[in-house]
Coordinates of C-alpha atoms in Angstrom, one line a residue:
Chain A
M21 CA 54.1 76.6 71.9
I22 CA 56.4 75.9 68.6
Q23 CA 60.1 76.2 68.5
A24 CA 61.5 77.1 65.6
R25 CA 64.5 77.3 63.9
L26 CA 64.7 76.4 60.4
L27 CA 67.7 76.9 58.1
K28 CA 67.2 75.4 54.6
S29 CA 68.8 76.1 51.0
M30 CA 67.6 74.4 48.3
P31 CA 69.7 74.6 44.9
Q32 CA 68.6 75.8 42.1
D33 CA 66.5 73.4 39.8
S34 CA 64.7 73.6 36.4
G35 CA 64.0 77.4 36.3
K36 CA 63.6 77.0 39.5
P37 CA 66.6 79.6 40.8
A38 CA 68.3 78.7 43.6
F39 CA 66.6 79.7 47.3
S40 CA 67.7 80.0 50.6
F41 CA 65.2 80.3 53.7
G42 CA 66.2 80.8 56.7
A43 CA 63.5 81.4 59.9
E44 CA 63.6 81.6 63.4
F45 CA 60.1 81.6 65.6
E46 CA 58.2 81.5 68.6
L47 CA 54.8 80.7 68.2
A48 CA 51.8 80.2 71.2
G49 CA 48.5 78.7 70.4
G50 CA 46.1 80.3 68.3
I51 CA 45.5 81.9 64.7
T52 CA 49.1 82.5 62.9
A53 CA 48.9 83.6 59.4
V54 CA 51.7 83.0 57.5
F55 CA 52.0 86.6 55.3
G56 CA 54.0 87.1 52.1
P57 CA 54.3 87.5 48.9
P58 CA 53.8 84.1 46.9
S59 CA 57.3 82.1 46.2
S60 CA 58.8 84.0 49.3
G61 CA 58.9 81.0 51.4
K62 CA 55.3 79.9 52.8
T63 CA 55.0 76.8 51.7
L64 CA 58.7 75.8 52.2
L65 CA 57.8 76.6 56.3
L66 CA 55.3 74.3 56.3
D67 CA 56.7 71.7 54.2
L68 CA 59.5 71.7 56.5
L69 CA 57.2 71.5 59.4
A70 CA 55.5 68.9 58.5
G71 CA 58.5 67.2 58.0
L72 CA 57.6 67.0 53.8
I73 CA 60.7 68.5 53.6
R74 CA 64.1 67.6 55.7
P75 CA 65.9 71.2 56.6
D76 CA 69.7 71.1 56.4
D77 CA 70.5 72.8 60.3
G78 CA 68.5 74.1 63.2
R79 CA 65.6 72.7 65.5
L80 CA 62.0 72.1 65.9
M81 CA 59.9 71.6 69.6
V82 CA 55.6 71.4 69.8
D83 CA 54.8 71.6 72.9
G84 CA 58.0 70.5 74.3
Q85 CA 58.6 67.4 72.2
I86 CA 61.4 68.0 69.4
L87 CA 60.1 66.9 66.0
Y88 CA 64.1 67.8 64.6
D89 CA 67.2 69.1 65.4
R90 CA 70.3 68.9 64.0
A91 CA 72.6 68.3 66.9
T92 CA 71.1 65.2 68.0
G93 CA 70.4 63.8 64.6
V94 CA 66.6 63.4 65.3
N95 CA 64.0 64.0 62.6
L96 CA 60.8 62.6 62.7
P97 CA 59.1 61.2 59.6
P98 CA 55.3 63.0 58.8
R99 CA 53.5 60.8 60.5
K100 CA 55.1 61.3 63.6
R101 CA 54.6 64.5 63.9
P102 CA 51.6 65.9 65.5
C103 CA 50.8 67.7 62.4
G104 CA 48.1 68.3 60.0
Y105 CA 48.5 69.5 56.7
V106 CA 46.1 71.4 54.5
L107 CA 47.4 71.7 51.4
S108 CA 46.8 74.4 48.9
S109 CA 44.6 72.0 46.7
P110 CA 42.9 69.5 48.7
S111 CA 45.0 66.0 47.3
L112 CA 42.9 63.9 48.3
L113 CA 43.6 60.6 46.7
P114 CA 41.3 60.6 43.2
H115 CA 40.7 56.8 43.6
L116 CA 38.8 56.6 46.5
T117 CA 35.6 58.0 48.1
L118 CA 35.4 60.9 50.2
R119 CA 35.0 59.0 53.4
Q120 CA 37.4 55.8 52.3
N121 CA 40.0 59.0 51.7
L122 CA 39.4 59.6 55.3
L123 CA 39.8 56.3 56.1
F124 CA 43.3 56.0 54.8
A125 CA 43.9 59.1 56.8
A126 CA 42.9 57.1 60.3
S127 CA 44.8 54.4 59.6
C128 CA 47.9 55.6 58.8
R129 CA 48.0 56.8 61.5
G130 CA 47.7 54.0 63.1
L131 CA 44.5 54.0 64.8
P132 CA 42.6 50.6 65.5
R133 CA 39.8 50.3 62.7
L134 CA 36.7 50.6 65.3
E135 CA 38.1 54.0 66.6
S136 CA 39.0 54.5 62.6
H137 CA 35.2 53.8 61.8
R138 CA 33.9 56.0 65.0
V139 CA 36.4 59.2 64.5
V140 CA 35.5 59.5 60.6
E141 CA 31.8 59.6 61.1
E142 CA 32.5 61.8 63.2
W143 CA 33.8 64.4 61.7
I144 CA 31.9 63.7 58.7
A145 CA 29.1 64.3 61.3
I146 CA 31.3 67.4 62.2
H147 CA 31.4 69.0 58.4
G148 CA 28.3 68.1 56.6
L149 CA 29.9 65.4 54.2
A150 CA 27.3 62.6 55.1
A151 CA 25.6 63.3 51.9
A152 CA 29.5 63.2 49.4
A153 CA 30.9 60.6 51.9
Q154 CA 30.2 58.3 48.8
Q155 CA 31.3 60.5 45.7
K156 CA 34.9 60.5 44.9
P157 CA 37.0 63.5 44.7
G158 CA 36.3 64.5 40.8
E159 CA 32.3 64.1 41.6
A160 CA 32.5 66.3 44.6
G161 CA 32.3 70.1 44.5
A162 CA 35.0 72.2 45.8
E163 CA 33.3 72.4 49.2
S164 CA 32.8 68.9 50.6
R165 CA 36.7 68.3 48.9
L166 CA 37.9 71.3 51.1
R167 CA 35.9 70.1 54.0
C168 CA 37.5 66.0 53.8
A169 CA 41.0 68.1 53.3
F170 CA 40.6 69.8 56.1
A171 CA 38.2 66.4 58.3
R172 CA 41.7 64.8 57.1
A173 CA 44.1 67.2 59.0
S174 CA 42.5 67.4 61.7
L175 CA 41.3 63.6 62.3
A176 CA 44.0 62.7 64.3
A177 CA 44.1 65.6 66.4
P178 CA 47.4 67.5 65.7
K179 CA 48.7 69.7 67.8
L180 CA 49.7 72.1 65.0
L181 CA 47.2 72.9 62.1
L182 CA 49.1 73.7 58.6
V183 CA 46.8 75.2 56.4
D184 CA 48.2 76.3 52.6
E185 CA 46.8 79.6 50.7
L186 CA 43.6 77.1 48.9
S187 CA 44.6 78.4 45.0
E188 CA 42.5 75.8 43.5
P189 CA 39.8 77.4 41.5
G190 CA 36.6 77.0 42.3
I191 CA 37.4 77.8 46.3
D192 CA 35.2 80.1 48.6
R193 CA 38.1 82.3 50.6
A194 CA 35.8 82.5 52.7
E195 CA 34.7 79.1 53.3
V196 CA 38.5 78.2 54.0
L197 CA 38.6 81.2 56.7
K198 CA 35.4 79.9 58.6
L199 CA 36.8 76.7 58.2
I200 CA 40.0 77.6 60.1
L201 CA 37.8 80.1 63.2
E202 CA 35.7 76.6 63.4
S203 CA 39.3 73.7 63.1
Q204 CA 40.1 76.2 65.8
S205 CA 36.9 75.9 68.1
Q206 CA 36.9 71.8 67.7
G207 CA 40.0 72.9 69.7
A208 CA 43.3 72.4 67.6
P209 CA 45.9 74.7 69.7
A210 CA 47.8 76.3 66.9
I211 CA 47.1 76.7 63.3
L212 CA 49.4 78.3 61.1
Y213 CA 47.8 79.9 58.1
A214 CA 49.7 80.6 54.5
T215 CA 48.5 83.5 53.2
R216 CA 49.4 86.8 50.6
R217 CA 46.4 89.0 51.6
I218 CA 46.5 90.9 54.4
E219 CA 42.5 91.3 55.0
E220 CA 42.1 87.3 55.8
C221 CA 45.3 88.3 57.8
L222 CA 42.7 90.7 60.0
E223 CA 39.5 88.7 59.7
L224 CA 41.0 85.9 61.3
G225 CA 42.6 88.7 64.0
A226 CA 45.7 86.8 64.3
H227 CA 49.8 87.1 64.8
L228 CA 51.3 87.7 62.1
L229 CA 54.4 86.4 60.5
V230 CA 55.5 88.7 57.5
I231 CA 58.3 86.8 55.6
S232 CA 59.8 87.9 52.2
A233 CA 62.0 85.9 49.9
G234 CA 62.6 82.9 53.0
R235 CA 63.0 85.8 55.7
I236 CA 60.4 86.6 58.7
L237 CA 60.2 90.1 58.6
Q238 CA 58.4 90.8 61.4
A239 CA 56.6 88.8 64.1
G240 CA 53.3 89.9 66.3
P241 CA 49.9 90.6 66.8
C242 CA 48.4 91.7 63.2
R243 CA 47.1 95.6 64.2
E244 CA 49.9 96.2 66.5
V245 CA 52.1 94.8 62.4
L246 CA 50.1 97.1 60.7
E247 CA 49.8 99.5 63.2
K248 CA 54.1 100.0 63.2
P249 CA 55.7 97.9 60.2
A250 CA 59.3 97.4 61.5
S251 CA 61.1 97.7 58.4
V252 CA 60.3 99.6 54.8
E253 CA 60.1 96.8 53.1
V254 CA 57.1 95.2 56.3
A255 CA 55.3 98.5 54.9
R256 CA 55.3 97.8 50.9
L257 CA 54.3 94.3 51.6
L258 CA 51.2 95.4 53.5
G259 CA 50.2 98.1 51.2
G260 CA 48.0 100.6 52.7
F261 CA 51.2 103.5 53.5
N262 CA 52.5 106.2 52.2
L263 CA 56.4 106.2 52.0
L264 CA 58.2 108.9 51.8
P265 CA 62.4 109.7 52.1
A266 CA 62.1 112.2 54.4
T267 CA 65.5 113.6 56.0
I268 CA 65.9 114.4 60.0
T269 CA 66.4 118.5 61.1
A270 CA 66.0 118.3 64.7
L271 CA 64.8 115.7 67.3
D272 CA 63.7 117.8 71.2
P273 CA 62.9 114.7 73.1
G274 CA 61.7 116.7 75.7
R275 CA 58.7 118.2 74.3
D276 CA 59.2 115.1 72.5
M277 CA 58.5 116.5 68.7
S278 CA 61.1 116.3 66.2
R279 CA 61.3 118.2 62.7
L280 CA 61.0 116.4 59.1
K281 CA 62.6 117.7 55.9
L282 CA 60.0 116.3 53.4
D283 CA 61.4 117.7 50.0
A284 CA 60.3 121.2 50.0
V285 CA 57.9 120.7 53.0
E286 CA 59.0 120.7 57.0
L287 CA 56.8 118.2 58.8
T288 CA 56.5 118.2 62.7
G289 CA 56.2 114.4 64.1
P290 CA 56.6 112.7 67.9
Y291 CA 60.1 112.5 69.0
F292 CA 61.7 109.0 66.9
P293 CA 63.5 107.2 69.4
G294 CA 66.8 105.9 68.2
H295 CA 67.9 108.4 65.3
L296 CA 69.6 111.2 64.8
R297 CA 70.0 114.4 63.3
G298 CA 70.4 114.1 60.1
D299 CA 69.3 111.0 59.3
R300 CA 68.0 110.0 56.2
V301 CA 64.5 107.8 56.6
T302 CA 61.3 107.1 55.3
L303 CA 58.3 108.2 56.6
C304 CA 55.1 105.6 56.8
V305 CA 52.2 106.7 57.2
R306 CA 48.9 105.0 56.7
W307 CA 46.8 106.4 53.8
E308 CA 43.7 106.5 55.9
D309 CA 45.9 108.1 58.9
L310 CA 46.4 110.7 56.5
R311 CA 43.8 114.0 55.8
A312 CA 43.3 116.0 52.6
V313 CA 41.4 118.4 52.8
P314 CA 40.2 121.5 49.6
A315 CA 43.3 123.6 48.8
S316 CA 42.1 127.7 49.7
G317 CA 45.3 130.1 50.6
K318 CA 48.5 128.9 51.9
P319 CA 49.6 125.6 53.4
G320 CA 48.9 125.8 57.4
P321 CA 51.9 123.7 59.6
N322 CA 52.0 120.2 58.6
Q323 CA 50.2 120.4 55.5
L324 CA 51.5 120.2 51.6
A325 CA 49.7 121.2 48.8
A326 CA 49.3 118.5 45.7
A327 CA 47.3 117.8 43.0
L328 CA 44.7 115.1 42.2
L329 CA 45.7 112.1 39.9
R330 CA 43.2 109.7 39.8
V331 CA 40.9 108.3 42.3
S332 CA 40.0 104.6 42.5
G333 CA 37.4 103.8 44.7
G334 CA 35.8 101.1 47.5
R335 CA 32.4 100.2 48.3
H336 CA 33.1 102.5 51.4
S337 CA 35.8 104.9 51.0
V338 CA 37.6 106.0 47.9
R339 CA 41.5 106.4 47.5
L340 CA 42.8 110.5 46.1
H341 CA 46.0 109.9 44.3
L342 CA 47.4 112.7 44.5
A343 CA 51.0 113.7 42.9
G344 CA 54.4 113.3 45.0
D345 CA 53.5 109.7 45.5
L346 CA 50.6 110.8 47.8
V347 CA 48.3 108.8 48.5
V348 CA 45.0 109.7 51.0
E349 CA 42.5 107.7 51.6
M350 CA 39.0 109.1 52.8
P351 CA 35.8 107.6 53.6
L352 CA 33.0 108.3 50.3
P353 CA 30.5 110.1 51.8
E354 CA 33.3 113.2 52.2
W355 CA 34.6 112.5 48.6
Q356 CA 31.0 112.8 47.6
Q357 CA 31.0 116.5 48.7
H358 CA 34.2 116.9 47.5
N359 CA 34.9 115.1 43.9
H360 CA 35.4 118.5 41.7
V361 CA 37.4 119.4 43.5
R362 CA 41.6 119.5 42.5
Q363 CA 44.1 120.7 43.9
W364 CA 44.0 119.6 47.2
M365 CA 45.8 120.1 50.8
V366 CA 47.1 116.7 52.6
E367 CA 47.5 117.4 56.0
F368 CA 49.9 115.2 58.2
P369 CA 49.0 114.5 61.1
P370 CA 51.7 114.2 63.9
E371 CA 51.1 112.0 66.4
T372 CA 50.5 109.5 62.9
L373 CA 53.8 110.1 61.2
R374 CA 56.1 107.1 61.4
V375 CA 59.6 106.7 60.5
V376 CA 61.4 103.5 59.5
Chain B
M30 CA 71.6 27.6 10.5
S31 CA 73.8 25.9 11.8
P32 CA 73.3 25.1 15.5
T33 CA 77.3 24.2 16.1
S34 CA 78.3 27.8 14.7
Y35 CA 77.6 28.7 18.4
Q36 CA 79.9 28.2 21.7
T37 CA 77.9 25.7 22.6
A38 CA 76.8 22.2 22.5
P39 CA 73.2 21.7 20.3
P40 CA 70.7 21.5 22.5
R41 CA 68.9 18.1 23.6
N42 CA 65.5 18.6 21.6
F43 CA 67.2 19.9 18.5
I44 CA 68.8 17.1 18.2
L45 CA 65.5 15.5 18.6
A46 CA 64.0 17.4 16.3
Q47 CA 67.1 16.9 14.0
R48 CA 66.5 13.1 13.9
R49 CA 62.7 13.8 13.5
R50 CA 63.1 15.3 10.4
L51 CA 65.4 12.3 9.2
V52 CA 63.0 10.2 10.1
N53 CA 60.4 11.7 8.7
G54 CA 61.8 13.4 6.0
D55 CA 62.1 17.2 5.6
P56 CA 58.7 19.3 6.3
Y57 CA 59.9 21.7 3.7
Q58 CA 60.6 20.0 1.0
K59 CA 56.8 18.4 0.2
I60 CA 55.0 21.2 0.5
L61 CA 53.9 22.3 -3.0
I62 CA 52.7 26.1 -4.0
R63 CA 49.4 25.7 -4.6
F64 CA 47.7 29.1 -6.0
P65 CA 44.6 29.9 -4.8
A66 CA 41.7 30.5 -7.2
S67 CA 40.0 33.3 -4.6
P68 CA 40.8 35.1 -2.5
A69 CA 38.3 33.8 -0.3
E70 CA 39.6 30.4 -1.4
G71 CA 43.0 31.1 -0.6
L72 CA 41.5 33.2 3.4
R73 CA 40.5 29.2 3.6
M74 CA 43.1 27.5 2.2
D75 CA 45.5 29.2 4.3
I76 CA 44.0 28.7 7.9
M77 CA 42.5 25.4 6.7
D78 CA 45.1 23.4 3.9
A79 CA 48.1 25.3 5.9
P80 CA 51.2 22.9 6.3
M81 CA 52.0 22.7 10.0
Q82 CA 55.2 21.4 10.1
S83 CA 55.0 22.8 13.7
G84 CA 51.4 22.7 13.9
W85 CA 50.0 26.8 15.8
F86 CA 52.9 25.2 18.2
P87 CA 55.1 28.9 17.0
L88 CA 52.0 30.8 18.1
W89 CA 52.0 29.2 21.5
L90 CA 55.2 29.8 22.2
S91 CA 55.7 33.2 21.5
L92 CA 52.5 34.2 23.8
R93 CA 53.2 32.0 26.5
V94 CA 56.9 33.5 25.9
A95 CA 55.7 37.5 25.5
A96 CA 52.9 36.3 28.7
V97 CA 56.7 35.7 30.7
A98 CA 58.3 38.6 29.7
T99 CA 55.5 41.2 30.4
L100 CA 55.0 39.9 34.5
A101 CA 59.4 40.3 33.8
A102 CA 58.7 43.2 32.9
V103 CA 55.9 44.9 34.7
P104 CA 57.3 44.7 38.3
C105 CA 60.8 46.1 37.0
A106 CA 59.7 48.7 35.4
L107 CA 57.3 50.0 38.7
A108 CA 60.1 50.3 40.0
L109 CA 62.2 52.3 37.8
G110 CA 59.9 54.4 36.8
W111 CA 59.3 54.8 40.8
L112 CA 63.8 55.3 41.2
L113 CA 63.5 57.5 37.9
S114 CA 60.6 59.7 38.7
R115 CA 60.6 60.2 42.4
C116 CA 64.1 59.4 43.3
E117 CA 67.9 62.2 42.4
F118 CA 70.8 60.4 42.6
R119 CA 74.1 60.3 41.0
G120 CA 74.4 58.0 37.6
K121 CA 70.3 58.7 37.3
Q122 CA 71.4 59.6 33.4
V123 CA 73.0 56.8 33.2
V124 CA 70.8 54.7 34.3
Q125 CA 68.3 56.3 31.7
G126 CA 70.5 56.3 29.0
A127 CA 71.1 52.2 29.8
I128 CA 67.5 51.6 30.0
L129 CA 66.7 53.3 26.3
L130 CA 69.4 51.0 25.0
P131 CA 67.8 48.6 24.1
L132 CA 65.9 51.0 21.8
M133 CA 69.5 52.1 19.6
F134 CA 71.4 48.6 20.0
P135 CA 70.1 46.8 16.7
P136 CA 68.6 43.5 17.8
T137 CA 71.4 41.0 16.3
V138 CA 74.6 42.7 18.2
L139 CA 72.5 43.2 21.8
G140 CA 72.2 39.0 20.8
F141 CA 75.4 38.8 20.3
Y142 CA 76.0 40.3 23.9
L143 CA 73.3 37.6 25.6
L144 CA 75.2 35.2 23.3
V145 CA 79.0 36.0 24.8
L146 CA 77.3 36.2 28.0
F147 CA 75.6 33.5 28.8
S148 CA 77.8 31.1 27.0
Q149 CA 79.1 27.9 28.8
G150 CA 81.2 28.9 31.4
T151 CA 81.2 32.1 32.4
L152 CA 79.6 33.8 35.6
L153 CA 75.7 34.2 34.4
A154 CA 76.0 31.1 33.0
K155 CA 76.6 29.1 36.7
A156 CA 74.2 31.2 38.0
W157 CA 71.2 31.5 35.6
E158 CA 72.3 27.6 36.0
S159 CA 72.1 27.4 40.0
A160 CA 68.6 29.0 39.4
F161 CA 67.0 27.6 37.0
G162 CA 68.6 23.4 36.8
S163 CA 69.0 24.8 33.0
P164 CA 71.3 26.1 30.9
L165 CA 70.0 29.2 28.7
L166 CA 70.5 29.7 25.7
F167 CA 68.1 27.9 23.3
T168 CA 65.7 27.5 25.7
W169 CA 62.3 28.7 25.6
R170 CA 64.0 30.9 28.0
A171 CA 66.0 32.5 25.5
A172 CA 63.7 33.5 23.9
A173 CA 61.4 34.9 27.0
L174 CA 64.6 36.4 28.2
A175 CA 64.9 38.0 24.3
A176 CA 61.4 39.7 24.1
L177 CA 62.2 41.0 27.6
I178 CA 64.4 42.9 27.4
H179 CA 63.0 43.6 23.7
T180 CA 60.1 45.1 25.7
A181 CA 61.3 46.1 28.8
P182 CA 62.7 50.2 27.4
L183 CA 59.2 50.8 26.5
L184 CA 57.4 49.9 29.3
V185 CA 60.3 51.6 31.8
R186 CA 59.2 55.1 30.2
A187 CA 55.7 54.4 30.4
C188 CA 55.5 53.7 33.7
R189 CA 58.0 57.0 34.5
D190 CA 55.8 59.0 32.4
A191 CA 52.9 57.6 34.2
L192 CA 54.2 58.7 37.9
E193 CA 55.0 61.7 36.6
A194 CA 52.3 63.3 35.4
L195 CA 50.6 61.8 39.5
P196 CA 50.1 65.3 41.1
R197 CA 52.0 65.8 43.5
D198 CA 50.2 66.8 46.1
V199 CA 48.1 64.0 47.0
E200 CA 52.2 62.3 47.8
R201 CA 52.5 65.0 49.9
A202 CA 49.0 65.1 51.5
A203 CA 48.8 61.3 51.9
R204 CA 52.2 61.7 53.4
S205 CA 51.6 64.7 55.8
C206 CA 48.8 62.6 56.5
G207 CA 50.6 59.5 57.4
A208 CA 51.5 57.3 55.2
S209 CA 54.8 55.7 54.7
G210 CA 56.9 55.9 51.6
W211 CA 55.8 52.2 50.8
T212 CA 52.2 52.8 51.5
V213 CA 52.1 55.6 48.8
F214 CA 52.9 53.4 46.1
W215 CA 51.1 51.2 46.9
R216 CA 47.8 52.8 47.9
V217 CA 48.8 56.6 46.7
A218 CA 50.3 56.3 43.5
L219 CA 50.2 52.5 42.2
P220 CA 46.1 52.5 42.1
Q221 CA 46.5 56.2 40.1
I222 CA 48.2 55.2 37.6
Q223 CA 46.7 50.8 36.7
R224 CA 44.9 51.8 33.9
A225 CA 48.0 53.2 31.8
L226 CA 49.9 50.4 33.5
A227 CA 47.4 48.0 31.9
A228 CA 47.3 49.8 28.7
A229 CA 51.3 50.1 28.7
A230 CA 51.3 45.9 29.6
V231 CA 48.7 45.2 27.1
L232 CA 51.3 47.0 24.3
A233 CA 54.1 46.0 25.8
F234 CA 52.9 42.1 25.7
G235 CA 52.4 43.2 22.0
R236 CA 55.5 44.0 21.1
A237 CA 57.0 41.0 23.2
L238 CA 55.3 39.2 20.8
G239 CA 57.4 40.5 17.6
D240 CA 60.9 39.9 19.2
F241 CA 63.1 38.4 16.2
G242 CA 66.1 39.3 16.0
I243 CA 68.0 39.1 19.7
T244 CA 65.2 35.7 20.0
L245 CA 67.3 34.2 16.5
M246 CA 70.3 35.0 18.3
I247 CA 70.3 33.0 21.7
A248 CA 67.3 31.2 21.6
G249 CA 67.2 30.0 18.0
N250 CA 65.6 28.5 15.1
I251 CA 64.7 25.3 16.3
P252 CA 61.0 23.9 15.5
G253 CA 58.8 22.6 18.2
S254 CA 61.2 23.9 20.3
T255 CA 62.4 28.0 20.4
Q256 CA 60.7 29.1 16.8
T257 CA 58.5 31.7 18.0
L258 CA 56.4 33.7 15.6
P259 CA 58.3 36.0 14.3
V260 CA 61.4 34.1 13.5
A261 CA 58.5 30.9 12.3
V262 CA 56.9 33.1 9.5
Y263 CA 60.7 34.4 8.5
S264 CA 61.3 30.4 8.1
A265 CA 58.3 30.4 6.5
A266 CA 58.9 32.4 3.4
S267 CA 62.2 32.2 3.4
S268 CA 61.1 28.2 2.8
G269 CA 58.7 28.9 0.4
N270 CA 55.5 28.1 2.5
G271 CA 53.4 30.9 1.8
A272 CA 50.5 29.7 3.1
Y273 CA 52.2 28.7 6.2
A274 CA 53.1 32.1 6.9
R275 CA 49.8 33.6 6.0
A276 CA 47.8 31.8 8.5
L277 CA 50.4 32.9 11.4
V278 CA 50.4 36.3 9.9
L279 CA 46.6 36.1 9.7
A280 CA 46.2 34.8 13.5
V281 CA 49.5 37.8 14.9
S282 CA 47.3 40.2 13.3
A283 CA 44.3 39.0 14.4
L284 CA 45.8 39.1 17.7
I285 CA 48.3 42.3 17.8
L286 CA 44.4 44.2 16.5
G287 CA 42.9 42.9 19.3
L288 CA 45.8 43.7 22.1
M289 CA 45.7 47.6 20.4
Y290 CA 42.1 47.3 20.7
A291 CA 42.1 47.2 24.9
A292 CA 45.3 49.3 24.7
A293 CA 43.1 52.1 24.1
R294 CA 40.1 50.6 26.2
L295 CA 42.2 51.0 29.3
E296 CA 44.1 53.5 28.4
P297 CA 42.4 56.7 31.3
K298 CA 40.3 58.8 29.7
R299 CA 40.4 62.2 31.5
A300 CA 42.8 62.5 34.7
L301 CA 41.5 62.5 38.0
R302 CA 41.6 64.8 40.7

């Protein structure tokens, strides 16, 4: 259980603009993905948790142990915090072999000599580093370095494992995800992983912290955040949403119905609690929730005619970019049947409509 | 050059040297300039027949002075380099400027300042006397201090640059896995810059051999006592003792080239990651 309220303002530094960070969150165990665009404060958050940067104000508790509290003046140095940290590059000491790197970390953690040898051999075995253990980081492969960095971070059985987005070239992202899942099965109680890729969050099945410009915008299970983004900003960051300005023209809680005016067409949707008639809102629909059919005759209810501008494709589905900033994602076979069609009718299924 | 122009009493060994000169006759007077018949003969003459009024003493003295100066400069440079590359504090610019000052000031001016600072009766002079038991000025220690001031700025800069070039992530990682500040310095940063530091120290040693102005001002030009190699070359050349000057010059040239070679070999070839 991690409870954190952390505030930090970084003054303007050569080249970097001033940055203010403020986050308050609670995490149960498991994997949490800190999702945000580049320079949104992900690494700063990890640094604050690890104790590499001192916050200006706030409080940090991990499993009932206070790591930082401004009010009482507690600020544990990094070596006394139950945290392991994998930085954005493996960052092993270049003058030591991989084994010596692990021994160095063990001795820094204050393990007795014999014990640290035992623990290090154990981790070398777990991560299959036996062949590379005598190599220096400069000679070892990228994968060995990565595994060594993970072993070093998890050496002292941390309560909180921090993994920054690995940006070093030559590192396989799938390998990173595998190592994170392995760390979880090896008993890391809580893992925090910073990433800018939503696919990775989905793959890890993680709890999500959406962070942007030093603020936490939304927290929750990954699926839930993807289905119900709390704001336009979150929806933009997550990607995959049609965001269309609209006006609420009618609300009927009794029949769980509402009407939205979108440019020229009126759409029927479910009742939107917390909104009033006449509110200007943003309609937020996932690309794959919209249905597109070749245009034939007049648009029916909840349908909108649009011309196809371009198509971008994936392995299993294609995205139709239509006039009026509409994107519809459809399965590849369906597209192959109609790939000559230019005029499409886009249908907004009422139950998928959401406003933010 | 008369030592009485200084505000201190002439040191004992200077008087001894003067006395020796009176007894033996001035060695400078004995030198006959003989031109060699060929360059090879000239070289042989320079090395073998050079009238050595102080022998190779200036070379040994310079080596000792430079070694002491370098040994003293390395810890200062490491501490200052660490401070300047890792810490933010008020007056950092001032410290950085102060370190560069010795490179900018004319050496004789610096020497004059030191002369005033260490002249008899000042606090610094008293502190030095209580620490080392003898006054500083016109001893080999003054030459060492001169060489230190001459060479330290370069070494500090080299240390700072080497430390600044280190990837910070390695230090962050070390700290996150439990290293304290000292451990980071000794076991993370220092091993990474040791080659660069050794190369810089070799170059600093070479530069320490060469101080002239400050040495002349605070250590004087006392043959057999404080006459370092550059001063000896100057004296020999200006008194017409070309052969002696050439011998010293050749010796120190060989030495400097050797140092350059050593520094180039030590220079890290590639950045390790």
